[in-house]
PDB file of C-alpha atoms in Angstrom:
ATOM      1  CA  MET B 176       8.720  10.836  -8.260  1.00  0.00           C
ATOM      2  CA  LYS B 177       6.836  12.956 -10.770  1.00  0.00           C
ATOM      3  CA  GLN B 178       9.572  15.626 -10.568  1.00  0.00           C
ATOM      4  CA  LEU B 179      12.207  12.963 -11.209  1.00  0.00           C
ATOM      5  CA  ALA B 180      10.280  11.765 -14.265  1.00  0.00           C
ATOM      6  CA  LEU B 181      10.033  15.311 -15.574  1.00  0.00           C
ATOM      7  CA  ALA B 182      13.750  15.876 -14.977  1.00  0.00           C
ATOM      8  CA  LEU B 183      14.629  12.684 -16.863  1.00  0.00           C
ATOM      9  CA  LEU B 184      12.341  13.578 -19.735  1.00  0.00           C
ATOM     10  CA  ALA B 185      13.822  17.094 -19.898  1.00  0.00           C
ATOM     11  CA  THR B 186      17.331  15.646 -19.965  1.00  0.00           C
ATOM     12  CA  LEU B 187      16.400  13.230 -22.716  1.00  0.00           C
ATOM     13  CA  SER B 188      14.873  16.047 -24.753  1.00  0.00           C
ATOM     14  CA  LEU B 189      18.298  17.726 -24.763  1.00  0.00           C
ATOM     15  CA  CYS B 190      19.876  14.605 -26.277  1.00  0.00           C
ATOM     16  CA  GLY B 191      20.240  14.352 -30.024  1.00  0.00           C
ATOM     17  CA  ALA B 192      18.118  11.918 -32.010  1.00  0.00           C
ATOM     18  CA  ALA B 193      21.030   9.466 -31.979  1.00  0.00           C
ATOM     19  CA  GLN B 194      21.033   9.475 -28.164  1.00  0.00           C
ATOM     20  CA  ALA B 195      17.391   9.392 -27.049  1.00  0.00           C
ATOM     21  CA  HIS B 196      14.979   6.834 -28.412  1.00  0.00           C
ATOM     22  CA  SER B 197      11.663   5.333 -27.439  1.00  0.00           C
ATOM     23  CA  VAL B 198       9.217   2.589 -28.312  1.00  0.00           C
ATOM     24  CA  LYS B 199       5.475   3.081 -28.217  1.00  0.00           C
ATOM     25  CA  LYS B 200       2.842   0.353 -28.230  1.00  0.00           C
ATOM     26  CA  ASP B 201      -0.783   1.152 -27.521  1.00  0.00           C
ATOM     27  CA  ALA B 202      -0.851   3.394 -24.431  1.00  0.00           C
ATOM     28  CA  ILE B 203       2.676   2.515 -23.258  1.00  0.00           C
ATOM     29  CA  GLU B 204       5.836   4.393 -24.211  1.00  0.00           C
ATOM     30  CA  ILE B 205       9.259   3.104 -23.141  1.00  0.00           C
ATOM     31  CA  ILE B 206      11.546   6.119 -23.168  1.00  0.00           C
ATOM     32  CA  HIS B 207      15.300   5.786 -23.719  1.00  0.00           C
ATOM     33  CA  PRO B 208      15.828   2.200 -22.548  1.00  0.00           C
ATOM     34  CA  HIS B 209      19.567   2.056 -21.945  1.00  0.00           C
ATOM     35  CA  ILE B 210      22.389   0.149 -20.316  1.00  0.00           C
ATOM     36  CA  ASN B 211      25.366   2.076 -18.983  1.00  0.00           C
ATOM     37  CA  GLU B 212      28.451   0.508 -20.561  1.00  0.00           C
ATOM     38  CA  PRO B 213      29.836  -2.059 -18.103  1.00  0.00           C
ATOM     39  CA  PHE B 214      33.530  -2.322 -17.341  1.00  0.00           C
ATOM     40  CA  ALA B 215      35.562  -4.721 -19.519  1.00  0.00           C
ATOM     41  CA  GLY B 216      35.044  -8.260 -18.256  1.00  0.00           C
ATOM     42  CA  ALA B 217      31.953  -7.363 -16.199  1.00  0.00           C
ATOM     43  CA  ARG B 218      29.511 -10.193 -15.650  1.00  0.00           C
ATOM     44  CA  SER B 219      26.508  -7.968 -15.021  1.00  0.00           C
ATOM     45  CA  ALA B 220      25.051  -4.586 -15.917  1.00  0.00           C
ATOM     46  CA  ALA B 221      22.053  -2.444 -15.061  1.00  0.00           C
ATOM     47  CA  ALA B 222      19.446  -0.977 -17.389  1.00  0.00           C
ATOM     48  CA  TYR B 223      17.274   2.091 -16.966  1.00  0.00           C
ATOM     49  CA  MET B 224      14.403   3.904 -18.705  1.00  0.00           C
ATOM     50  CA  ALA B 225      11.150   5.752 -18.192  1.00  0.00           C
ATOM     51  CA  ILE B 226       7.831   4.019 -18.885  1.00  0.00           C
ATOM     52  CA  SER B 227       4.824   6.204 -19.580  1.00  0.00           C
ATOM     53  CA  ASN B 228       1.246   4.941 -19.457  1.00  0.00           C
ATOM     54  CA  GLU B 229      -1.107   7.213 -21.373  1.00  0.00           C
ATOM     55  CA  GLY B 230      -3.992   4.769 -20.947  1.00  0.00           C
ATOM     56  CA  GLU B 231      -6.925   4.691 -18.579  1.00  0.00           C
ATOM     57  CA  THR B 232      -5.877   1.547 -16.693  1.00  0.00           C
ATOM     58  CA  ALA B 233      -2.721   0.547 -14.848  1.00  0.00           C
ATOM     59  CA  ILE B 234      -0.190  -1.670 -16.599  1.00  0.00           C
ATOM     60  CA  ARG B 235       2.315  -3.986 -14.867  1.00  0.00           C
ATOM     61  CA  LEU B 236       5.780  -4.799 -16.201  1.00  0.00           C
ATOM     62  CA  ILE B 237       6.548  -8.349 -15.080  1.00  0.00           C
ATOM     63  CA  GLY B 238       9.800  -9.094 -16.848  1.00  0.00           C
ATOM     64  CA  ILE B 239      12.335  -8.408 -19.544  1.00  0.00           C
ATOM     65  CA  ASP B 240      13.992 -11.031 -21.734  1.00  0.00           C
ATOM     66  CA  THR B 241      17.232 -10.512 -23.653  1.00  0.00           C
ATOM     67  CA  ALA B 242      19.862 -12.811 -25.116  1.00  0.00           C
ATOM     68  CA  ALA B 243      22.491 -10.373 -23.752  1.00  0.00           C
ATOM     69  CA  ALA B 244      22.250 -11.934 -20.267  1.00  0.00           C
ATOM     70  CA  LYS B 245      21.642 -15.358 -18.780  1.00  0.00           C
ATOM     71  CA  VAL B 246      19.328 -13.868 -16.125  1.00  0.00           C
ATOM     72  CA  THR B 247      17.357 -10.645 -16.288  1.00  0.00           C
ATOM     73  CA  SER B 248      15.353  -9.395 -13.331  1.00  0.00           C
ATOM     74  CA  LEU B 249      13.579  -6.316 -12.055  1.00  0.00           C
ATOM     75  CA  HIS B 250      15.173  -4.782  -8.961  1.00  0.00           C
ATOM     76  CA  THR B 251      14.715  -1.960  -6.505  1.00  0.00           C
ATOM     77  CA  THR B 252      17.247  -0.319  -4.226  1.00  0.00           C
ATOM     78  CA  GLU B 253      16.455  -0.161  -0.523  1.00  0.00           C
ATOM     79  CA  HIS B 254      18.446   2.067   1.806  1.00  0.00           C
ATOM     80  CA  GLY B 255      18.825   0.499   5.245  1.00  0.00           C
ATOM     81  CA  SER B 256      19.049   2.325   8.562  1.00  0.00           C
ATOM     82  CA  ASP B 257      22.776   1.499   8.463  1.00  0.00           C
ATOM     83  CA  GLY B 258      23.104   3.707   5.359  1.00  0.00           C
ATOM     84  CA  VAL B 259      23.869   0.759   3.089  1.00  0.00           C
ATOM     85  CA  ALA B 260      21.965   0.458  -0.166  1.00  0.00           C
ATOM     86  CA  ARG B 261      20.789  -3.067  -1.003  1.00  0.00           C
ATOM     87  CA  MET B 262      19.328  -4.211  -4.284  1.00  0.00           C
ATOM     88  CA  GLN B 263      16.326  -6.498  -4.034  1.00  0.00           C
ATOM     89  CA  PRO B 264      14.473  -8.353  -6.795  1.00  0.00           C
ATOM     90  CA  ILE B 265      10.831  -7.358  -7.305  1.00  0.00           C
ATOM     91  CA  ALA B 266       8.040  -9.277  -9.032  1.00  0.00           C
ATOM     92  CA  GLY B 267       6.845  -6.382 -11.151  1.00  0.00           C
ATOM     93  CA  ILE B 268       6.580  -2.660 -11.672  1.00  0.00           C
ATOM     94  CA  ASP B 269       3.175  -0.987 -11.727  1.00  0.00           C
ATOM     95  CA  ILE B 270       2.713   1.881 -14.153  1.00  0.00           C
ATOM     96  CA  PRO B 271      -0.468   3.709 -13.078  1.00  0.00           C
ATOM     97  CA  ALA B 272      -2.796   5.181 -15.693  1.00  0.00           C
ATOM     98  CA  GLY B 273      -1.651   8.610 -16.782  1.00  0.00           C
ATOM     99  CA  GLU B 274       1.706   8.294 -14.991  1.00  0.00           C
ATOM    100  CA  THR B 275       5.370   7.853 -15.862  1.00  0.00           C
ATOM    101  CA  VAL B 276       7.579   5.520 -13.826  1.00  0.00           C
ATOM    102  CA  VAL B 277      11.318   6.112 -14.003  1.00  0.00           C
ATOM    103  CA  LEU B 278      13.958   3.403 -13.523  1.00  0.00           C
ATOM    104  CA  VAL B 279      17.201   5.082 -12.405  1.00  0.00           C
ATOM    105  CA  PRO B 280      20.446   4.320 -10.565  1.00  0.00           C
ATOM    106  CA  GLY B 281      19.690   4.117  -6.850  1.00  0.00           C
ATOM    107  CA  GLY B 282      16.049   3.216  -7.511  1.00  0.00           C
ATOM    108  CA  MET B 283      14.200   0.658  -9.592  1.00  0.00           C
ATOM    109  CA  HIS B 284      16.249  -0.845 -12.414  1.00  0.00           C
ATOM    110  CA  VAL B 285      16.756  -3.957 -14.532  1.00  0.00           C
ATOM    111  CA  MET B 286      19.646  -6.269 -13.682  1.00  0.00           C
ATOM    112  CA  LEU B 287      21.316  -8.201 -16.484  1.00  0.00           C
ATOM    113  CA  MET B 288      23.355 -10.969 -14.849  1.00  0.00           C
ATOM    114  CA  GLY B 289      25.642 -13.361 -16.663  1.00  0.00           C
ATOM    115  CA  LEU B 290      26.341 -11.142 -19.672  1.00  0.00           C
ATOM    116  CA  THR B 291      26.734 -13.302 -22.768  1.00  0.00           C
ATOM    117  CA  ALA B 292      29.013 -10.847 -24.642  1.00  0.00           C
ATOM    118  CA  PRO B 293      30.772  -7.541 -24.005  1.00  0.00           C
ATOM    119  CA  LEU B 294      28.537  -4.471 -24.271  1.00  0.00           C
ATOM    120  CA  LYS B 295      30.136  -1.394 -25.827  1.00  0.00           C
ATOM    121  CA  GLU B 296      28.952   2.203 -25.982  1.00  0.00           C
ATOM    122  CA  GLY B 297      26.727   2.655 -29.038  1.00  0.00           C
ATOM    123  CA  ASP B 298      25.574  -0.995 -29.209  1.00  0.00           C
ATOM    124  CA  MET B 299      21.853  -1.670 -29.506  1.00  0.00           C
ATOM    125  CA  VAL B 300      20.705  -4.668 -27.443  1.00  0.00           C
ATOM    126  CA  PRO B 301      17.396  -6.323 -28.431  1.00  0.00           C
ATOM    127  CA  ALA B 302      15.013  -7.158 -25.588  1.00  0.00           C
ATOM    128  CA  THR B 303      11.403  -8.076 -25.008  1.00  0.00           C
ATOM    129  CA  PHE B 304       9.440  -6.317 -22.272  1.00  0.00           C
ATOM    130  CA  LEU B 305       6.676  -8.481 -20.781  1.00  0.00           C
ATOM    131  CA  PHE B 306       3.554  -6.682 -19.581  1.00  0.00           C
ATOM    132  CA  GLU B 307       0.792  -8.500 -17.720  1.00  0.00           C
ATOM    133  CA  GLN B 308      -2.092  -6.772 -19.481  1.00  0.00           C
ATOM    134  CA  MET B 309      -0.738  -6.327 -22.999  1.00  0.00           C
ATOM    135  CA  GLY B 310       1.856  -8.958 -23.706  1.00  0.00           C
ATOM    136  CA  PRO B 311       5.341  -8.507 -25.180  1.00  0.00           C
ATOM    137  CA  VAL B 312       6.866  -5.293 -26.514  1.00  0.00           C
ATOM    138  CA  GLU B 313      10.055  -5.451 -28.601  1.00  0.00           C
ATOM    139  CA  VAL B 314      12.640  -2.877 -27.493  1.00  0.00           C
ATOM    140  CA  GLU B 315      16.333  -2.145 -27.996  1.00  0.00           C
ATOM    141  CA  PHE B 316      18.506  -0.980 -25.115  1.00  0.00           C
ATOM    142  CA  MET B 317      21.094   1.585 -26.201  1.00  0.00           C
ATOM    143  CA  VAL B 318      24.478   1.139 -24.528  1.00  0.00           C
ATOM    144  CA  ASP B 319      25.355   4.565 -23.111  1.00  0.00           C
ATOM    145  CA  PRO B 320      28.649   5.751 -21.585  1.00  0.00           C
ATOM    146  CA  THR B 321      29.614   4.055 -18.310  1.00  0.00           C
ATOM    147  CA  ASP B 322      28.133   5.237 -15.021  1.00  0.00           C
ATOM    148  CA  GLY B 323      31.356   4.378 -13.174  1.00  0.00           C
ATOM    149  CA  VAL B 324      29.740   1.547 -11.172  1.00  0.00           C
ATOM    150  CA  ASP B 325      30.843  -2.077 -11.455  1.00  0.00           C
ATOM    151  CA  HIS B 326      27.550  -3.931 -10.971  1.00  0.00           C
ATOM    152  CA  SER B 327      29.411  -7.268 -10.995  1.00  0.00           C
ATOM    153  CA  LYS B 328      30.777  -6.495  -7.518  1.00  0.00           C
ATOM    154  CA  MET B 329      27.390  -5.786  -5.924  1.00  0.00           C
ATOM    155  CA  GLY B 330      25.351  -8.315  -4.003  1.00  0.00           C
ATOM    156  CA  HIS B 331      22.230  -8.985  -6.045  1.00  0.00           C
TER     157      HIS B 331
END
């Protein structure tokens, strides 16, 4: 996972200032929170980012609120023995001290279900990240180019 985090961070460092962004509060840094542009008429979307904890104690992300969706939940992707990937809700994401946790397609991610308006590439979507130990952190998701996946058609 550490290699994946480093690869994501390296990729983000190649992006221009208009592409990569982050929010830092205390020991936590939320790196390039983004939503891949959903297809026109989509009812749901997925969001991704890296979360770095430079502190000395673990932090737990327990939720994300945004007016962009009726329901927002943390998810993970589990690959069954039948080869089918299934997305499952999770209660929280632990970010160990001194570590970076990466939310990516095919892994942990944020589901935004019941989109309240279309999301277009370049939009900035306000959200509040809820951490158990430190309270809320105000963030904006950047809407990036589509990932080619219609999350509305997946069983969540």
